[in-house]
mmCIF file of C-alpha atoms and ligand atoms in Angstrom:
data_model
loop_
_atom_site.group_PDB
_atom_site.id
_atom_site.type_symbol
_atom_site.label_atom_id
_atom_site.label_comp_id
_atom_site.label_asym_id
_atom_site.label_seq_id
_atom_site.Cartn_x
_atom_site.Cartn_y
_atom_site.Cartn_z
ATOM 1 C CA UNK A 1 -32.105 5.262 37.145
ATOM 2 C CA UNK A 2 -32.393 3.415 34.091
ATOM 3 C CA UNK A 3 -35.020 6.006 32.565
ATOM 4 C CA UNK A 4 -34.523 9.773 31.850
ATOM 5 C CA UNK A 5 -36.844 11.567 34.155
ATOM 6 C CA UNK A 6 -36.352 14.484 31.850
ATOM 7 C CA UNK A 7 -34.651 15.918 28.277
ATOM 8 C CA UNK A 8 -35.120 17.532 25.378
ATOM 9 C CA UNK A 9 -34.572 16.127 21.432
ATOM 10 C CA UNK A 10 -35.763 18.193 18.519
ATOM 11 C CA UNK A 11 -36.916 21.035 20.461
ATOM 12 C CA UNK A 12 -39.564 18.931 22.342
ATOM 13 C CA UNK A 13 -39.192 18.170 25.917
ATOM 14 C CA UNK A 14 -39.943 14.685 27.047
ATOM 15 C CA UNK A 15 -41.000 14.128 30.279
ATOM 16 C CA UNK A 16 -41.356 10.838 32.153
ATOM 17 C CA UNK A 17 -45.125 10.646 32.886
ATOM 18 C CA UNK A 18 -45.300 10.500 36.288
ATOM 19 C CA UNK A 19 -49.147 9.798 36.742
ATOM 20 C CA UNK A 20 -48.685 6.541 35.227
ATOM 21 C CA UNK A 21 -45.947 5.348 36.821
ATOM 22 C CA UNK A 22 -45.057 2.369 37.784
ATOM 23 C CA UNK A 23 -48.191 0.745 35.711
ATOM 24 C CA UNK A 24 -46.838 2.506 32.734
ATOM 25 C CA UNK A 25 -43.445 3.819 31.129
ATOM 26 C CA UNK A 26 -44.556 6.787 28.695
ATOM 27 C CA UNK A 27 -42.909 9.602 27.539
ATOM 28 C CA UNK A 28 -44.913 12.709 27.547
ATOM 29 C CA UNK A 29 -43.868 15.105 24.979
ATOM 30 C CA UNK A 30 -44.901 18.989 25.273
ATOM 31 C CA UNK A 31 -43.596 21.195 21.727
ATOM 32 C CA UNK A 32 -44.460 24.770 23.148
ATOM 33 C CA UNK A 33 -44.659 26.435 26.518
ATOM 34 C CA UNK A 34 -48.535 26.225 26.908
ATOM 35 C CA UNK A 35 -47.371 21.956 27.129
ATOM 36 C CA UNK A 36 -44.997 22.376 29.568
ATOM 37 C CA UNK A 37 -47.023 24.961 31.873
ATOM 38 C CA UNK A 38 -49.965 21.923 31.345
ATOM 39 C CA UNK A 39 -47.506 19.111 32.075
ATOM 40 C CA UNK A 40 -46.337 20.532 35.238
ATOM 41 C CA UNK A 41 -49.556 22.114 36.443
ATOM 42 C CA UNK A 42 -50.905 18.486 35.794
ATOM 43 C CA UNK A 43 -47.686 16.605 37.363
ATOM 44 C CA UNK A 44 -46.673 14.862 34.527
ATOM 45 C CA UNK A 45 -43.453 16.018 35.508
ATOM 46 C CA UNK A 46 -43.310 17.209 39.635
ATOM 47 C CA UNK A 47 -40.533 17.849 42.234
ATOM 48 C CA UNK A 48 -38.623 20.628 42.754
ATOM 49 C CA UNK A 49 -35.843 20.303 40.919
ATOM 50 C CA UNK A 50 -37.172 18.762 38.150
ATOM 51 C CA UNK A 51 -40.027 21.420 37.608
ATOM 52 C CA UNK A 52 -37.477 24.117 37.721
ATOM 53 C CA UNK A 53 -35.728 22.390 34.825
ATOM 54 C CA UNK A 54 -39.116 21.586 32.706
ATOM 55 C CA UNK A 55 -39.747 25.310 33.002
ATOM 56 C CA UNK A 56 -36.189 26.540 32.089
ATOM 57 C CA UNK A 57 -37.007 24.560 28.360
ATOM 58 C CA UNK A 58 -40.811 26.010 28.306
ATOM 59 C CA UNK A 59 -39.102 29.102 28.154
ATOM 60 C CA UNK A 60 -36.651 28.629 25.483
ATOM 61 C CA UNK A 61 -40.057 27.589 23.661
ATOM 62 C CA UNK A 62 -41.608 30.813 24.221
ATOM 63 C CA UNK A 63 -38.685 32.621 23.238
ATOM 64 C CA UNK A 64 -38.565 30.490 19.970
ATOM 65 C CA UNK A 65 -42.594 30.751 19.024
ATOM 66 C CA UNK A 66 -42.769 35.102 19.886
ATOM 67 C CA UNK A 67 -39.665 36.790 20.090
ATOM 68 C CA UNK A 68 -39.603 38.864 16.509
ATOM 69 C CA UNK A 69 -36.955 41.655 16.424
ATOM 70 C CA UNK A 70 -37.202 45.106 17.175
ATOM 71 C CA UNK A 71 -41.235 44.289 18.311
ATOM 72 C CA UNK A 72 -42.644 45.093 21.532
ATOM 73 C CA UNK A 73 -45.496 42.818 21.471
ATOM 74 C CA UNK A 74 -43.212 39.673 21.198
ATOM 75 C CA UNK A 75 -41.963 40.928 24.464
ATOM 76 C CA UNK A 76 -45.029 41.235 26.220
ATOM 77 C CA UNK A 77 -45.871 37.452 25.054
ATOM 78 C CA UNK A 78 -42.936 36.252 26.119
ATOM 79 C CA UNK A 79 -43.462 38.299 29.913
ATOM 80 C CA UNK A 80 -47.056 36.588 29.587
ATOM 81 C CA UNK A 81 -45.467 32.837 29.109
ATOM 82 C CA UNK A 82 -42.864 33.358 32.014
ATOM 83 C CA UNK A 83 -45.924 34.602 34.183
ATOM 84 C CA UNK A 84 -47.872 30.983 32.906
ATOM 85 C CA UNK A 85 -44.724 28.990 33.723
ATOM 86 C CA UNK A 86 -44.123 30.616 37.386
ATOM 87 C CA UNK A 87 -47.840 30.025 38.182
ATOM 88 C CA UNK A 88 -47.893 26.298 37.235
ATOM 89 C CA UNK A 89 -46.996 25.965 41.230
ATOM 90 C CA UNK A 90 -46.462 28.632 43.943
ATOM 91 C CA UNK A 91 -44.156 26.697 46.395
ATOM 92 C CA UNK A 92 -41.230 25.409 45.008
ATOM 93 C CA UNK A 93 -38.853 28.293 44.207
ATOM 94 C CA UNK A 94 -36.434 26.289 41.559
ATOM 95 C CA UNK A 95 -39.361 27.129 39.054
ATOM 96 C CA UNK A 96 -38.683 30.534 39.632
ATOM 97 C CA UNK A 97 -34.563 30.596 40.381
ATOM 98 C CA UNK A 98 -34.502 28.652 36.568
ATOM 99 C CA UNK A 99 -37.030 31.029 34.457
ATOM 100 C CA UNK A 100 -34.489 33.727 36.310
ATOM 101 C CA UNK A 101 -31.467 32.543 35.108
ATOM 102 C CA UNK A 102 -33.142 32.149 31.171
ATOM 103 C CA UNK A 103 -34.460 35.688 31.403
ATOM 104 C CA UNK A 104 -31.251 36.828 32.125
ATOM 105 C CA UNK A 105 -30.300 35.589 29.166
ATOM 106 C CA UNK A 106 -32.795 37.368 27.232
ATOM 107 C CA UNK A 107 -32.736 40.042 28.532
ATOM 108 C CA UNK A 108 -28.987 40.340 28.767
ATOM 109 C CA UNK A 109 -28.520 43.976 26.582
ATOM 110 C CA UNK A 110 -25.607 42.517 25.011
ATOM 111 C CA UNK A 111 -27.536 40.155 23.108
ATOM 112 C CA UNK A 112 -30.004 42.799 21.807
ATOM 113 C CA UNK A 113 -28.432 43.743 18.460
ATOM 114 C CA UNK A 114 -28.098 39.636 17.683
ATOM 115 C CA UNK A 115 -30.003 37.960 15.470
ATOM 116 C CA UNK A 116 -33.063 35.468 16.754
ATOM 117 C CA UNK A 117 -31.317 32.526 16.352
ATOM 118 C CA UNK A 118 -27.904 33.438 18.380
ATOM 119 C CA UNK A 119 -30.401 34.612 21.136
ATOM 120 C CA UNK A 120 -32.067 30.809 20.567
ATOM 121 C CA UNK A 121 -28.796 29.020 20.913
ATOM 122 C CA UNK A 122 -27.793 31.111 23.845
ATOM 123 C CA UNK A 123 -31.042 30.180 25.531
ATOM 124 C CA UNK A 124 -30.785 26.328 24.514
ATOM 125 C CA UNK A 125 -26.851 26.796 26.126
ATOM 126 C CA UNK A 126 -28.725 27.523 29.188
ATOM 127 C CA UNK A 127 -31.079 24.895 29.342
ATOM 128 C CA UNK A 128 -28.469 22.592 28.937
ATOM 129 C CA UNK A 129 -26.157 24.196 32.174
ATOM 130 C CA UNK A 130 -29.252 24.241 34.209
ATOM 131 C CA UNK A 131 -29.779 20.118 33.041
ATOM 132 C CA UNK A 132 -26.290 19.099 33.986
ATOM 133 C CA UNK A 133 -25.637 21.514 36.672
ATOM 134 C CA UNK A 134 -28.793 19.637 38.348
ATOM 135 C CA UNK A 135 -27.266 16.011 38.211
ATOM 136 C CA UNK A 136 -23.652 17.205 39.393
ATOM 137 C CA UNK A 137 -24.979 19.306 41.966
ATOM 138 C CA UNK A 138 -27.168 15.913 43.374
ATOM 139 C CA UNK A 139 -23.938 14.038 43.366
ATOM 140 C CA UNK A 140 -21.921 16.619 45.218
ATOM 141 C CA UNK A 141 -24.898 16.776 47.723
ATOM 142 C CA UNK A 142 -25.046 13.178 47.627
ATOM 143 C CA UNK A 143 -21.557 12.895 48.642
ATOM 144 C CA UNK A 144 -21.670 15.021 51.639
ATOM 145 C CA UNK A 145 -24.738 13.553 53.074
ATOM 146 C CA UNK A 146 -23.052 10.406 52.661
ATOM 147 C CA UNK A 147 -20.458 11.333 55.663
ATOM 148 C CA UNK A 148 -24.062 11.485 57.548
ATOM 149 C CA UNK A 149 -25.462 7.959 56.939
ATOM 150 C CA UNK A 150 -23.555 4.824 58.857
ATOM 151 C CA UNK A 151 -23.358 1.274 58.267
ATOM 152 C CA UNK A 152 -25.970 -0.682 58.465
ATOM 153 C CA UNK A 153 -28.531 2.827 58.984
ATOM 154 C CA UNK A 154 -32.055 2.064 58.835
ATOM 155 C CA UNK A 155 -33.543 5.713 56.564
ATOM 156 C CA UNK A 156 -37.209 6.726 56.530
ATOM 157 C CA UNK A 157 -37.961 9.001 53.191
ATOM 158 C CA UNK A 158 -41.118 10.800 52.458
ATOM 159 C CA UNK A 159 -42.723 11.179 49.153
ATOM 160 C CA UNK A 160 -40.032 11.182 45.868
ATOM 161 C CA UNK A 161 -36.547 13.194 46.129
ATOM 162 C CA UNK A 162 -34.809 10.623 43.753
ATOM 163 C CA UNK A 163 -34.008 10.585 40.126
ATOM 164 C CA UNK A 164 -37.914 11.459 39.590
ATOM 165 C CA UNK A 165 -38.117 14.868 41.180
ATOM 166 C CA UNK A 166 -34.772 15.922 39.657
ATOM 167 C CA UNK A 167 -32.920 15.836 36.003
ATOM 168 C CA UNK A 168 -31.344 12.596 37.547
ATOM 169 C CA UNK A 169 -29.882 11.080 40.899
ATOM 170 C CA UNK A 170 -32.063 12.726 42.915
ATOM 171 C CA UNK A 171 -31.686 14.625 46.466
ATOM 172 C CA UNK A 172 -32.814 12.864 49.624
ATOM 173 C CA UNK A 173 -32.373 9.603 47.468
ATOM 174 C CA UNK A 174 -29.407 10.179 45.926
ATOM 175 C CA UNK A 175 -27.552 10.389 49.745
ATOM 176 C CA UNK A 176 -29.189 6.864 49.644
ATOM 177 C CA UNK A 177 -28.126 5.871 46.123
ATOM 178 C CA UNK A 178 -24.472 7.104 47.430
ATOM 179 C CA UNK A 179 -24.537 5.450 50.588
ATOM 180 C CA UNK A 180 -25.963 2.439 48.824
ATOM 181 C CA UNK A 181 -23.259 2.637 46.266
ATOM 182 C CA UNK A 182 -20.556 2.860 49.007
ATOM 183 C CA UNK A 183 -21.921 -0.782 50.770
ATOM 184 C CA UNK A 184 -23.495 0.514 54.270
ATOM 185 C CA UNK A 185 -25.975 -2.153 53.931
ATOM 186 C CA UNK A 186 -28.644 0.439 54.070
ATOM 187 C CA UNK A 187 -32.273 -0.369 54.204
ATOM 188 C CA UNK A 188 -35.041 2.110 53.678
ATOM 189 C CA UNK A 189 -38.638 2.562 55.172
ATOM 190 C CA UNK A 190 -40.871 4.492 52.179
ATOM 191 C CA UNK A 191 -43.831 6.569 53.363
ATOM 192 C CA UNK A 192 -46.586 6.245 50.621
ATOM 193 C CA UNK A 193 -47.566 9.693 50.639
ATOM 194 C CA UNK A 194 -50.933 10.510 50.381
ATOM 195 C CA UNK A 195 -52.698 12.213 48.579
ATOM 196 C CA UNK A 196 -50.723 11.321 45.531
ATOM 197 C CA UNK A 197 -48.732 8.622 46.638
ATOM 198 C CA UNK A 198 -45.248 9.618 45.263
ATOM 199 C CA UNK A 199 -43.477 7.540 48.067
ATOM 200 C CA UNK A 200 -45.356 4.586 46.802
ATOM 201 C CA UNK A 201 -45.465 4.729 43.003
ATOM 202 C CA UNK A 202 -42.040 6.577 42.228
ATOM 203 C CA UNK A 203 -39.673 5.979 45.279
ATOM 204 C CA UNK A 204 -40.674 2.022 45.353
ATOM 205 C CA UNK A 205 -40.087 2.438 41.975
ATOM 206 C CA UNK A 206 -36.982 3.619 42.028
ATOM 207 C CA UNK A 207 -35.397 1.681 45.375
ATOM 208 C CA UNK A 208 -36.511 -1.412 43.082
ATOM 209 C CA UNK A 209 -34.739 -0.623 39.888
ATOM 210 C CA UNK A 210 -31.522 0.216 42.186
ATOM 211 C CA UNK A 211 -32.272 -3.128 44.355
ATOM 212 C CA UNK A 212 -31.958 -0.988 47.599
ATOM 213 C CA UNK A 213 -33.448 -2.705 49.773
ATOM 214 C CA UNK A 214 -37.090 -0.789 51.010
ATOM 215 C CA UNK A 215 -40.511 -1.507 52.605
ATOM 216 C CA UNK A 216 -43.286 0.533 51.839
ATOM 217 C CA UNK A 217 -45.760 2.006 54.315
ATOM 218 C CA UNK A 218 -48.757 3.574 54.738
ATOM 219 C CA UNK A 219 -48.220 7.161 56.163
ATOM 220 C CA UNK A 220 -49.269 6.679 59.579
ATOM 221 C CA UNK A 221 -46.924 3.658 60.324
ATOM 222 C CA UNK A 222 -44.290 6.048 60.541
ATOM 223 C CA UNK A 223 -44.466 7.025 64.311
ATOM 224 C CA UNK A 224 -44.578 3.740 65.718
ATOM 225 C CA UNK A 225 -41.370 2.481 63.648
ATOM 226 C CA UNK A 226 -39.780 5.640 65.040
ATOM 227 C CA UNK A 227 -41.288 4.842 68.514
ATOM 228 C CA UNK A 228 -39.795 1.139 68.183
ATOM 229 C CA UNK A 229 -36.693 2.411 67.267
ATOM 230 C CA UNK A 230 -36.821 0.932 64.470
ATOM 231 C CA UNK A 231 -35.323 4.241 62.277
ATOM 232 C CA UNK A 232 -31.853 5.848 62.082
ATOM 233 C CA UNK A 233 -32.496 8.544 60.388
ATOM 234 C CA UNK A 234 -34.943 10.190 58.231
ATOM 235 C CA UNK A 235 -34.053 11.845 54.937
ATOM 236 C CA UNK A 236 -36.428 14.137 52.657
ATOM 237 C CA UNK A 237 -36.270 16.639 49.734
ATOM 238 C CA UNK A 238 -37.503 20.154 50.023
ATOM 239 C CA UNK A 239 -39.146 22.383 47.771
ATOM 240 C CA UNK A 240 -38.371 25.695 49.120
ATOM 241 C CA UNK A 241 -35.970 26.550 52.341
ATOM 242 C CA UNK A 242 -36.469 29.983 53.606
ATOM 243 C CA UNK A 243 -33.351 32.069 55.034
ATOM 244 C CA UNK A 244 -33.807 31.124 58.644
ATOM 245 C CA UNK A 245 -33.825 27.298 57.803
ATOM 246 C CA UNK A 246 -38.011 26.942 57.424
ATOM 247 C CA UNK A 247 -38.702 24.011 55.114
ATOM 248 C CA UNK A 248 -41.449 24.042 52.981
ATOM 249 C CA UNK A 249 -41.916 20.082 51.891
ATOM 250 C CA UNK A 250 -44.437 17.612 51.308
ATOM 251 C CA UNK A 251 -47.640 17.701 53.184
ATOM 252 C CA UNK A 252 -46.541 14.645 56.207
ATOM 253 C CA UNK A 253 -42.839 16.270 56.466
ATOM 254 C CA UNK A 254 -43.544 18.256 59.361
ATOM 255 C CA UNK A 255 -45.570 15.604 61.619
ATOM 256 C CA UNK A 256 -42.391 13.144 60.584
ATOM 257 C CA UNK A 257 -40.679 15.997 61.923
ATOM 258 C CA UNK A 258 -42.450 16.577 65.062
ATOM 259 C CA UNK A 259 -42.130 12.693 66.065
ATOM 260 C CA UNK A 260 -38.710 12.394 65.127
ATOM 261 C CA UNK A 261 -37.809 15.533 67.271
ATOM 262 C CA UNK A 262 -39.692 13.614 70.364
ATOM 263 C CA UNK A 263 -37.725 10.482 69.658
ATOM 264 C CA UNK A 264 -34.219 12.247 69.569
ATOM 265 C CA UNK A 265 -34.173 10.561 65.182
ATOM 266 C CA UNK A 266 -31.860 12.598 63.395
ATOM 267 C CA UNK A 267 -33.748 14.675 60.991
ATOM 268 C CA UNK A 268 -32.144 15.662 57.704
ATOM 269 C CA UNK A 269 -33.104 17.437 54.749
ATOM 270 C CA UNK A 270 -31.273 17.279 51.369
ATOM 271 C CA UNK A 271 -31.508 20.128 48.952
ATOM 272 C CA UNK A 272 -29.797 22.082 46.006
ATOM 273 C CA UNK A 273 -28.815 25.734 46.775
ATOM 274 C CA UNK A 274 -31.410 26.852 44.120
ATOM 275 C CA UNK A 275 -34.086 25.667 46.628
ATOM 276 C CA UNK A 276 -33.255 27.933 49.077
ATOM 277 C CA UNK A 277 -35.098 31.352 49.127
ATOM 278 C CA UNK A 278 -32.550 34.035 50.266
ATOM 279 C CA UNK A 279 -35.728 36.645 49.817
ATOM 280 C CA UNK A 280 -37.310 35.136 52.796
ATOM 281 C CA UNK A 281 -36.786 35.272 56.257
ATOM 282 C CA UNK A 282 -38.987 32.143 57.725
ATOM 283 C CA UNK A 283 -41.637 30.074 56.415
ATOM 284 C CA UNK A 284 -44.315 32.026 56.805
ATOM 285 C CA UNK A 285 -43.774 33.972 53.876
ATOM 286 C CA UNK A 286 -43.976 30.443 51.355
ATOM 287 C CA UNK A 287 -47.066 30.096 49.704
ATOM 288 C CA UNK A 288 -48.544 26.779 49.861
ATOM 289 C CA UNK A 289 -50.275 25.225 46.832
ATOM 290 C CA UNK A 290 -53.150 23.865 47.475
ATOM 291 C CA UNK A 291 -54.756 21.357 45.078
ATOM 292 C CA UNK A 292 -57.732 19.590 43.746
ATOM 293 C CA UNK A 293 -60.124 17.731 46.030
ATOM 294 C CA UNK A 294 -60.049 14.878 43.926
ATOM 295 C CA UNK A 295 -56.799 13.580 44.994
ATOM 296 C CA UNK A 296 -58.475 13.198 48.113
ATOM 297 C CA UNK A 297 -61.352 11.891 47.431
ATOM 298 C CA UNK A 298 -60.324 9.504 44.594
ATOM 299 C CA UNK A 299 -57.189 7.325 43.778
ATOM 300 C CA UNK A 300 -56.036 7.287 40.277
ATOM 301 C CA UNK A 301 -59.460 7.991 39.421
ATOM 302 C CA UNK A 302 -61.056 5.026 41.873
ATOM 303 C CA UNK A 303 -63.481 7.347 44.119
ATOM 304 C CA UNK A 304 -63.435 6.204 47.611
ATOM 305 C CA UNK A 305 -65.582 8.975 49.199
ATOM 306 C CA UNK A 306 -68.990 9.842 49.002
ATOM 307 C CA UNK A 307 -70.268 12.894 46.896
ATOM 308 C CA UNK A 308 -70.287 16.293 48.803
ATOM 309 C CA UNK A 309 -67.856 15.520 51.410
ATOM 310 C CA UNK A 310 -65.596 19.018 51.959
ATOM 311 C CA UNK A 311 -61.786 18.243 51.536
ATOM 312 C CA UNK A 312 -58.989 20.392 52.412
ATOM 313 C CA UNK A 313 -55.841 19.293 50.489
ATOM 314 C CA UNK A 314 -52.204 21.364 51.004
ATOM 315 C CA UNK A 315 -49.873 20.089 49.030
ATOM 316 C CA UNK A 316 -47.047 21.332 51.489
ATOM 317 C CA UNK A 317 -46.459 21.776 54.842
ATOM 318 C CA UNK A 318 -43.943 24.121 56.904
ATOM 319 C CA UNK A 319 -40.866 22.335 59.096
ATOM 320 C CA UNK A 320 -39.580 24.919 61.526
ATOM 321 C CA UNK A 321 -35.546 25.257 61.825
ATOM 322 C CA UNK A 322 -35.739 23.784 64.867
ATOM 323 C CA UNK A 323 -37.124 20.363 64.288
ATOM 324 C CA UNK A 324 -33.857 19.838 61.491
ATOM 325 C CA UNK A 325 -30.388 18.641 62.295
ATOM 326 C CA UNK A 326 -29.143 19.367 58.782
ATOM 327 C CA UNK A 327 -29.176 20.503 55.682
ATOM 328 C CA UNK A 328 -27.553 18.586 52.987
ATOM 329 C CA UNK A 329 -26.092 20.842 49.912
ATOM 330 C CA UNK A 330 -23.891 20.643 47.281
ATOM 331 C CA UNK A 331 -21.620 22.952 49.243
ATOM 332 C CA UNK A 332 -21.669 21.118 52.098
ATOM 333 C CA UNK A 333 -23.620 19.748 55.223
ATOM 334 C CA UNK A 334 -25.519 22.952 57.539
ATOM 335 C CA UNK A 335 -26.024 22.618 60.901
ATOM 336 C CA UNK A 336 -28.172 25.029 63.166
ATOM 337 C CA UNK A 337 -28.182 27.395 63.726
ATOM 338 C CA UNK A 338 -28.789 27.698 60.034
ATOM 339 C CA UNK A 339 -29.294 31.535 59.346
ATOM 340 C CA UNK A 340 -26.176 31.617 59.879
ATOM 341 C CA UNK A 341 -25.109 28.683 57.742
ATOM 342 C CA UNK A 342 -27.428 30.274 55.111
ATOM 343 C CA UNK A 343 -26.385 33.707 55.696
ATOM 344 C CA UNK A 344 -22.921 33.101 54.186
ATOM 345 C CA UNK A 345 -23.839 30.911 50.945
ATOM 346 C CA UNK A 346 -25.040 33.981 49.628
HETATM 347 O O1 MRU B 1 -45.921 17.749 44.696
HETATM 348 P P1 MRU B 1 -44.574 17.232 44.300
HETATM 349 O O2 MRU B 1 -44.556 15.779 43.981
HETATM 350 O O3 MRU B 1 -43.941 18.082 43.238
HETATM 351 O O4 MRU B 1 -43.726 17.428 45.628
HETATM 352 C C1 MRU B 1 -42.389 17.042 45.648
HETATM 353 C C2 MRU B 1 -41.793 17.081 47.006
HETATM 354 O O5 MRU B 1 -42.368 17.551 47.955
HETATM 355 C C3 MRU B 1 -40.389 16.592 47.108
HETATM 356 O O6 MRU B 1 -40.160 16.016 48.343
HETATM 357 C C4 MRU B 1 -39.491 17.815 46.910
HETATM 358 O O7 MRU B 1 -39.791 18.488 45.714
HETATM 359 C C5 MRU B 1 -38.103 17.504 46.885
HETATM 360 S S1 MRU B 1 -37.678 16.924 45.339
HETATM 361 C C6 MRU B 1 -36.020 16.747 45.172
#
């Protein structure tokens, strides 16, 4: 993609703003943690990957505005700011897997007797893996999924895995950059994913820009292309995998699921490793966010139903193990059963 989704300058992190796209190109620019936690809580900057990366930075930031030697009370803010970043949102577990990996850092006793700014540039070091790791790791996965895709595949995608969700190439789009890339004369059907219509404003977006060829449609058109035979395959993201092979994805991903299991479609999920929860058995255990009524009830701020009418509006829904043919990671394709699979990434 042409634009950065994501990256820091200055010790500011500018983000893509994602609620304006593809009306608007803006930069969003958040200069402490309280920005960031705002930025993602608000999607400014949303998707897995991507979120996990945002908060990895906000926490450099804390680090930078509290940490004073030898002081316990810097500590305590600095516990305080990672519990704001991990409850921007509950369900996608990079969030947590990156402020991990930076409190590590901090924490690290070896590091206690240096001075503020050697802990700073260790945490900044850190950022910076977790930003590149992200793009290489979407290229490896890209090129396995590729093996998956044939010539000439038609590929259903829900919502936004690509270059948007992640620091760049994306997930479930990247295996379609790559296959794109490699001339299978793919074509793509985009769901528009309601509520906030990622599929229509950031995946058309980016199919454009990349001139794969795409068609967008409304959610529910979905099951009678499948019917038709019209799809291949279908590809998505994820935003948290439990150990038994549960996906926790956009709210839609499990009735794509459900008709693509009746219709014998090949069902395949793309995903790093870091979105895989080795704590949890099944699904079950994933919390899922639920958000604001107004994305129901209003389009970018257009209302289109009337006052007082109750909404109910999960972000996420739950696709069992059993309704997936594979997972696509960066160390390699998994195939059910996948607790197995799973079992020996660890
Ligand atoms: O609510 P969002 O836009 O953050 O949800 C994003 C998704 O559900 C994506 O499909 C998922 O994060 C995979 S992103 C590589």
């Amino acid at each position: 993609m042409k634009h950065k989704t994501l990256y820091f300058e200055d010790d500011v992190l500018k983000m893509i703003d994602q609620r304006i796209l593809p009306l608007e190109i803006k930069h969003y620019e958040a200069k402490d943690y309280q920005e960031v936690c705002e930025a993602i809580k608000k999607m400014v900057v949303r998707g897995a990957p991507a979120i996990g990366a945002a908060a990895s930075f906000g926490y450099y930031l804390a680090v930078k505005e509290f940490y004073k030697a030898d002081d316990q009370d810097s500590i305590k803010k600095i516990d305080r700011a990672k519990k704001d970043l991990l409850n921007t949102r509950p369900t996608a577990v990079n969030l947590s897997w990156s402020v991990k990996r930076m409190e590590k850092v901090f924490k690290n006793e070896n590091n206690i007797s240096l001075s503020k700014k050697l802990i700073l540039d260790l945490l900044y070091k850190e950022v910076k893996n977790i930003f590149n790791e992200d793009i290489k790791t979407n290229k490896k996965l890209a090129e396995y999924g590729n093996k998956l895709i044939e010539k000439n595949d038609v590929i259903l995608t829900h919502c936004n895995a690509g270059a948007l969700a992640t620091v760049g190439y994306g997930t479930a789009l990247g295996v379609i950059r790559k296959a794109n890339q490699n001339n299978k004369n793919i074509e793509v059907f985009i769901d528009e994913t309601r509520p906030r219509l990622q599929g229509a404003s950031l995946t058309a977006f980016e199919m454009l820009e990349e001139e794969i060829p795409a068609t967008l449609i409304v959610d529910s058109t979905a099951a009678t292309l499948i019917k038709n035979q019209k799809i291949d395959k279908i590809i998505v993201g994820a935003d948290r995998i439990a150990s038994n092979g549960d996906v926790a994805n956009k709210i839609g991903t499990f009735m794509l699921s459900v008709i693509a299991k009746v219709y014998e479609v090949p069902f395949l999920v793309a995903a790093p490793v870091s979105t895989i929860d080795f704590d949890i058995s099944n699904g079950n255990e994933i919390e899922v966010e639920n958000r604001n009524k107004d994305e129901v009830t209003e389009i970018r701020s257009v209302r289109i139903a009337p006052e007082g009418i109750k909404v109910y509006n999960p972000a996420f829904d739950l696709t069992p193990a059993e309704n997936i043919t594979a997972i696509i990671t960066e160390k390699g394709i998994l195939k059910p059963p996948f607790k197995e699979c799973i079992k020996n990434l660890t």
